[in-house]
Coordinates of C-alpha atoms and ligand atoms in Angstrom, one line a residue:
M104 CA 89.5 63.8 161.0
F105 CA 91.0 62.9 157.6
E106 CA 87.5 63.5 156.3
E107 CA 87.0 66.8 158.1
I108 CA 90.2 67.7 156.5
N109 CA 88.6 66.4 152.8
N110 CA 85.4 68.0 153.7
I111 CA 86.6 71.4 154.2
N112 CA 89.0 72.1 151.2
I113 CA 85.6 71.2 149.4
E114 CA 84.4 74.2 150.9
V115 CA 87.5 76.2 150.2
Q116 CA 87.8 75.5 146.7
N117 CA 84.0 76.0 146.1
F118 CA 83.8 79.3 148.2
Q119 CA 83.8 82.3 145.5
S120 CA 83.3 85.8 146.5
K121 CA 83.6 89.5 144.9
S122 CA 83.3 91.3 148.4
L123 CA 86.1 92.1 150.3
E124 CA 83.7 92.0 153.5
E125 CA 82.7 88.2 152.5
I126 CA 86.6 87.3 151.7
D127 CA 87.4 88.5 155.4
Q128 CA 84.6 86.5 156.8
F129 CA 85.8 83.5 155.2
R130 CA 88.9 84.0 156.8
I131 CA 87.9 84.4 160.1
S132 CA 85.9 81.6 160.3
Y133 CA 88.6 79.0 158.7
L134 CA 92.1 80.2 160.0
G135 CA 90.8 82.8 162.5
K136 CA 92.0 81.9 166.6
K137 CA 88.4 79.7 166.2
G138 CA 88.5 79.2 162.5
K139 CA 87.9 75.8 161.2
I140 CA 91.3 75.2 160.5
T141 CA 92.6 76.2 163.1
L142 CA 90.6 74.0 165.2
L143 CA 91.8 71.0 163.2
F144 CA 95.7 71.9 164.6
N145 CA 94.2 71.9 168.3
N146 CA 93.2 68.3 167.4
F147 CA 96.3 67.5 166.4
K148 CA 97.3 66.2 169.9
L149 CA 94.2 63.5 169.4
I150 CA 95.7 61.8 166.7
P151 CA 97.4 58.5 167.1
V152 CA 101.2 59.0 166.5
E153 CA 101.6 56.9 163.7
Q154 CA 99.3 59.1 162.1
K155 CA 100.6 62.3 163.1
K156 CA 102.8 62.9 160.2
E157 CA 100.3 62.3 157.3
F158 CA 97.4 64.8 159.1
G159 CA 100.5 67.2 159.4
A160 CA 101.6 67.1 156.1
R161 CA 97.4 67.5 154.8
L162 CA 96.4 69.9 157.3
N163 CA 99.6 72.2 156.2
I164 CA 98.4 71.7 152.6
L165 CA 94.8 73.2 153.7
K166 CA 95.6 75.7 155.4
S167 CA 98.0 77.1 152.3
S168 CA 95.7 76.4 150.2
A169 CA 92.9 78.5 152.0
L170 CA 95.3 81.6 152.2
E171 CA 96.5 81.1 148.7
K172 CA 92.5 81.1 147.5
I173 CA 92.0 84.2 150.0
N174 CA 94.7 86.0 148.2
L175 CA 93.5 85.3 144.8
L176 CA 90.3 86.5 145.7
K177 CA 91.7 89.7 147.1
S178 CA 93.8 90.8 144.0
S179 CA 91.2 89.6 141.3
L180 CA 89.1 92.5 143.3
K181 CA 92.1 94.8 142.9
D182 CA 92.5 93.8 139.3
H183 CA 88.5 94.5 139.3
S184 CA 89.0 98.4 140.5
K185 CA 92.4 99.1 138.7
S186 CA 90.7 98.0 135.6
K187 CA 87.8 100.7 136.7
K188 CA 90.1 103.5 136.8
T189 CA 91.7 103.0 133.3
D190 CA 88.1 102.3 131.4
T191 CA 87.3 104.9 128.4
D192 CA 85.0 107.8 129.8
Y193 CA 82.7 108.4 127.2
T194 CA 81.4 111.3 128.6
I195 CA 84.8 113.6 127.8
P196 CA 84.1 115.8 125.0
G197 CA 86.0 114.5 121.4
Q198 CA 89.4 115.9 119.9
P199 CA 88.4 118.6 117.6
T200 CA 89.1 117.1 114.0
N201 CA 91.2 120.3 112.0
F202 CA 89.6 120.1 108.4
G203 CA 91.8 121.5 105.8
S204 CA 90.8 124.0 103.2
R205 CA 91.7 124.3 99.7
H206 CA 93.4 127.9 98.9
P207 CA 91.0 130.3 97.1
I208 CA 93.2 130.5 94.0
T209 CA 93.0 126.7 93.4
L210 CA 88.8 126.7 94.2
I211 CA 88.4 129.6 91.6
R212 CA 90.7 127.7 89.0
D213 CA 88.5 125.0 89.7
R214 CA 85.5 126.9 88.9
I215 CA 86.8 128.4 85.5
I216 CA 88.6 125.0 84.3
N217 CA 85.0 123.4 85.1
V218 CA 82.8 125.9 83.0
F219 CA 85.5 125.1 80.2
S220 CA 85.5 121.4 80.5
H221 CA 81.7 121.4 79.9
I222 CA 82.1 122.9 76.6
G223 CA 84.4 120.5 75.5
F224 CA 87.9 121.8 76.3
S225 CA 90.6 119.9 77.2
I226 CA 93.6 120.6 79.9
S227 CA 97.2 121.3 78.9
E228 CA 99.8 122.1 81.3
G229 CA 103.8 122.7 79.9
P230 CA 107.3 123.9 82.0
E231 CA 107.5 126.5 83.7
V232 CA 110.9 127.0 82.7
E233 CA 110.4 128.1 79.1
D234 CA 112.6 128.1 76.2
D235 CA 112.6 132.0 74.2
W236 CA 111.1 130.1 71.3
H237 CA 107.6 128.4 72.9
N238 CA 107.2 131.6 75.0
F239 CA 107.8 134.7 72.6
T240 CA 108.7 133.8 69.1
A241 CA 106.7 131.4 67.8
L242 CA 104.2 133.9 69.5
N243 CA 104.7 136.4 67.2
F244 CA 106.5 139.1 69.3
P245 CA 108.9 141.0 67.5
E246 CA 112.8 140.7 68.4
E247 CA 113.1 144.2 70.3
H248 CA 109.1 143.8 71.5
P249 CA 109.3 145.6 75.3
A250 CA 107.7 142.4 77.0
R251 CA 111.1 140.4 76.1
D252 CA 113.1 142.8 78.5
M253 CA 114.5 142.1 81.5
Q254 CA 112.0 144.2 83.5
D255 CA 109.3 142.0 82.6
T256 CA 111.1 138.7 82.3
F257 CA 112.9 136.4 84.6
F258 CA 115.7 135.1 82.5
I259 CA 117.7 131.7 83.6
T260 CA 120.1 132.1 80.3
D261 CA 119.7 134.4 77.0
D262 CA 117.1 131.6 75.7
I263 CA 115.6 130.4 78.8
A264 CA 113.2 132.1 80.9
L265 CA 110.6 131.6 83.4
R266 CA 107.5 132.0 81.3
T267 CA 105.4 135.0 81.4
H268 CA 102.4 133.7 80.3
T269 CA 100.4 130.5 79.4
S270 CA 100.5 131.2 76.1
S271 CA 103.5 129.4 75.6
V272 CA 101.9 125.6 76.2
Q273 CA 99.0 126.3 73.6
V274 CA 102.1 126.7 71.3
R275 CA 103.6 123.5 72.6
V276 CA 99.9 122.0 72.4
M277 CA 99.6 123.2 68.0
E278 CA 102.9 121.9 67.2
N279 CA 102.1 118.5 68.6
S280 CA 98.7 118.0 67.3
K281 CA 96.5 118.7 64.7
P282 CA 93.1 120.8 64.4
P283 CA 90.4 121.0 65.5
I284 CA 92.2 122.1 69.3
R285 CA 90.4 122.9 71.9
T286 CA 92.4 123.5 75.2
I287 CA 92.8 125.5 78.2
S288 CA 95.7 125.7 80.2
P289 CA 95.9 127.0 83.7
G290 CA 99.5 127.4 85.4
R291 CA 101.6 129.7 87.2
V292 CA 103.3 132.6 85.3
Y293 CA 106.1 135.2 86.1
R294 CA 106.7 138.6 85.9
N295 CA 109.5 140.7 87.3
E296 CA 107.5 142.9 89.4
A297 CA 107.5 144.8 92.5
I298 CA 105.4 143.1 95.1
S299 CA 102.6 145.3 96.3
A300 CA 98.7 144.9 96.5
R301 CA 98.0 145.0 92.8
A302 CA 101.0 143.6 91.4
H303 CA 103.2 140.2 92.4
C304 CA 106.4 138.9 90.6
F305 CA 103.8 135.6 90.0
F306 CA 100.6 134.7 89.5
H307 CA 98.4 132.3 87.9
Q308 CA 96.8 132.2 84.2
V309 CA 93.7 130.1 82.7
E310 CA 94.2 130.5 79.1
G311 CA 92.6 129.1 76.3
L312 CA 92.5 128.3 72.7
Y313 CA 89.9 127.2 70.1
I314 CA 91.6 126.2 66.5
D315 CA 89.1 124.5 63.6
K316 CA 87.6 125.4 60.1
N317 CA 85.7 129.0 60.3
V318 CA 86.3 130.0 63.7
S319 CA 85.0 133.4 64.2
F320 CA 85.1 136.6 66.3
G321 CA 81.4 135.7 67.3
D322 CA 82.4 132.4 68.2
M323 CA 84.8 133.8 70.6
K324 CA 82.6 136.7 71.8
Q325 CA 79.7 134.0 72.7
T326 CA 82.1 131.2 74.7
L327 CA 83.1 134.3 76.5
L328 CA 79.5 135.5 77.5
Y329 CA 78.9 131.7 78.5
F330 CA 81.8 131.3 80.5
T331 CA 81.3 134.9 82.1
K332 CA 77.8 134.3 82.8
S333 CA 78.8 130.7 84.3
L334 CA 80.9 132.2 86.5
F335 CA 79.5 135.4 88.1
G336 CA 75.8 134.9 87.6
P337 CA 73.1 135.1 84.6
D338 CA 72.5 138.6 84.5
T339 CA 76.3 139.5 84.1
K340 CA 77.1 141.5 80.8
I341 CA 80.6 141.8 78.9
R342 CA 82.1 144.5 76.1
L343 CA 85.0 144.0 74.1
R344 CA 87.3 147.1 74.1
P345 CA 90.2 146.9 70.9
S346 CA 93.5 145.8 72.3
Y347 CA 97.0 144.6 71.0
F348 CA 98.8 141.6 71.5
P349 CA 101.5 140.7 69.4
F350 CA 99.9 136.5 68.8
T351 CA 96.4 138.2 68.0
E352 CA 94.9 140.0 65.5
P353 CA 92.5 141.8 66.0
S354 CA 92.6 141.5 69.9
A355 CA 90.6 142.7 72.7
E356 CA 89.9 143.3 76.3
V357 CA 87.0 141.4 78.0
D358 CA 85.4 143.7 80.6
V359 CA 82.5 142.0 82.6
S360 CA 79.7 144.3 84.3
C361 CA 80.7 145.0 87.9
T362 CA 80.1 142.3 90.2
I363 CA 79.7 144.1 92.9
C364 CA 77.7 147.3 92.5
S365 CA 75.6 145.8 89.7
Q366 CA 76.4 148.7 87.7
K367 CA 75.3 151.5 90.2
G368 CA 79.3 152.2 90.4
C369 CA 81.1 151.6 93.2
N370 CA 84.9 151.9 94.5
V371 CA 86.2 149.0 92.8
C372 CA 85.0 149.6 89.0
K373 CA 85.9 153.2 89.8
Y374 CA 82.5 154.2 89.1
S375 CA 82.7 153.0 85.5
G376 CA 79.9 150.0 85.9
W377 CA 82.8 147.4 84.4
L378 CA 85.6 145.4 85.2
E379 CA 88.6 144.4 83.3
I380 CA 89.2 140.7 83.3
M381 CA 90.9 139.1 80.6
G382 CA 92.5 139.6 76.8
C383 CA 91.7 137.6 74.1
G384 CA 91.9 137.9 70.3
M385 CA 91.6 136.0 66.8
V386 CA 95.3 134.1 66.6
D387 CA 97.5 135.8 64.4
P388 CA 98.0 133.5 61.4
N389 CA 102.1 133.8 61.7
V390 CA 101.3 132.0 65.2
L391 CA 99.6 129.4 63.3
E392 CA 102.3 129.1 60.5
N393 CA 104.9 129.2 63.5
C394 CA 103.2 126.3 64.6
N395 CA 102.9 124.4 61.3
I396 CA 99.0 124.8 61.1
D397 CA 97.8 126.1 57.9
S398 CA 96.5 129.4 58.1
N399 CA 94.4 129.6 54.7
I400 CA 92.4 126.5 56.4
Y401 CA 92.2 126.7 59.6
S402 CA 91.0 130.3 62.1
G403 CA 91.0 130.3 65.5
Y404 CA 90.6 132.3 68.9
A405 CA 92.4 132.8 72.3
F406 CA 91.8 134.0 75.5
G407 CA 93.7 134.7 78.7
M408 CA 92.8 135.6 82.2
G409 CA 94.7 135.9 85.9
V410 CA 93.0 133.9 88.6
E411 CA 94.0 136.3 91.1
R412 CA 92.0 138.8 89.5
I413 CA 89.0 136.6 89.1
A414 CA 89.6 135.2 92.6
Q415 CA 89.7 139.8 93.9
L416 CA 86.5 140.0 92.3
I417 CA 84.1 137.4 93.3
Y418 CA 86.0 137.0 97.0
Q419 CA 86.4 140.7 97.2
V420 CA 90.2 140.7 98.3
N421 CA 91.9 143.3 97.4
D422 CA 95.7 142.8 98.5
L423 CA 97.3 140.5 95.9
R424 CA 99.4 139.0 98.4
L425 CA 97.3 138.0 101.1
Y426 CA 97.1 135.0 97.9
S427 CA 100.7 133.6 98.7
E428 CA 101.8 134.7 102.3
N429 CA 99.6 131.3 103.6
D430 CA 98.4 133.1 106.5
L431 CA 95.9 130.5 108.0
R432 CA 93.4 133.2 109.4
F433 CA 93.1 133.9 105.5
I434 CA 93.2 130.7 104.0
K435 CA 90.8 129.0 106.7
Q436 CA 88.0 131.6 105.9
F437 CA 87.5 129.5 102.1
R438 CA 87.0 126.2 103.9
S439 CA 83.3 126.1 103.4
E440 CA 84.2 126.3 99.9
I441 CA 85.1 123.0 99.3
Ligands
LIG72 N1 98.8 135.9 77.1 C1 98.3 136.9 77.4 C2 98.7 137.8 79.0 O1 99.2 137.3 79.6 C3 96.9 136.8 77.6 C4 96.2 136.7 76.1 C5 96.0 135.4 75.4 C6 95.6 137.8 75.2 C7 95.4 134.7 74.7 C8 94.8 137.4 74.2 C9 94.8 135.9 74.1 O2 98.5 138.4 79.3

């Protein structure tokens, strides 16, 4: 009888199944009305009195370990079905990734910088809050020049203002280094203008400066032609019209052949075939002297352009305000340019 208990115990321990039906079958054949363990209980009366105690105890252990086994197998089945439900479903479409985009002004600024850095220009930056000397006086602005007027300049004190151009950075470069100097200064500038489609109180510039011995007007023209061809395409032409800036003499405005109609005539170039894109000129000897550069030995040229203006021509965006409104519907259109 005791051997019978041992044998059944081994069977119980060895039983394995992953099907609920099989486990149920197992329960019935061991613990059911006619189950092997139940029948052993029926044999209890046949056991000699002195063995009854031990037999009963071992039978109870067998019964509870069989129950334990059944519960264990059933709960592992439940766990299994639970983990199936939380399994990753690889057929669900992925979350869309939101790509950022660069601002069109950044894109155009970088293209301009790229052209000039290929021909040896360094990049210099300076403060947006600038003193009168670097923004005006060193650049040969006469005391009563209208550009110093409250209408154009945001003054902070009598002597401090928001820079109106990045020529101020070039003064700083000339003061702090010796020729040859070849540098461009990109940055934000401020002018006190009413905001409209064609004007804003701040915009971005890239200005350039080249100072060395024997620098000529021809050098400047060739450099600017190289620049415009690189930016607008190899068929681009330029023309220089006489102009005036306090810090350059002679001075000129640079026009490029209309990038939109190829000089056939359109609204953008107002049927003239030409678009104005920048100012330029030979650095006035007074400016060189103000910055401790000997104007008898050195000469140089300077130029300056508005980044928004170039961006308008390349992207054909006519309203300047769009560049600073941060409307994602506008900005996102430039993502493919990255
Ligand atoms: N500083 C001028 C401006 O802001 C541009 C310029 C730079 C013109 C250098 C000539 C030479 O309009």
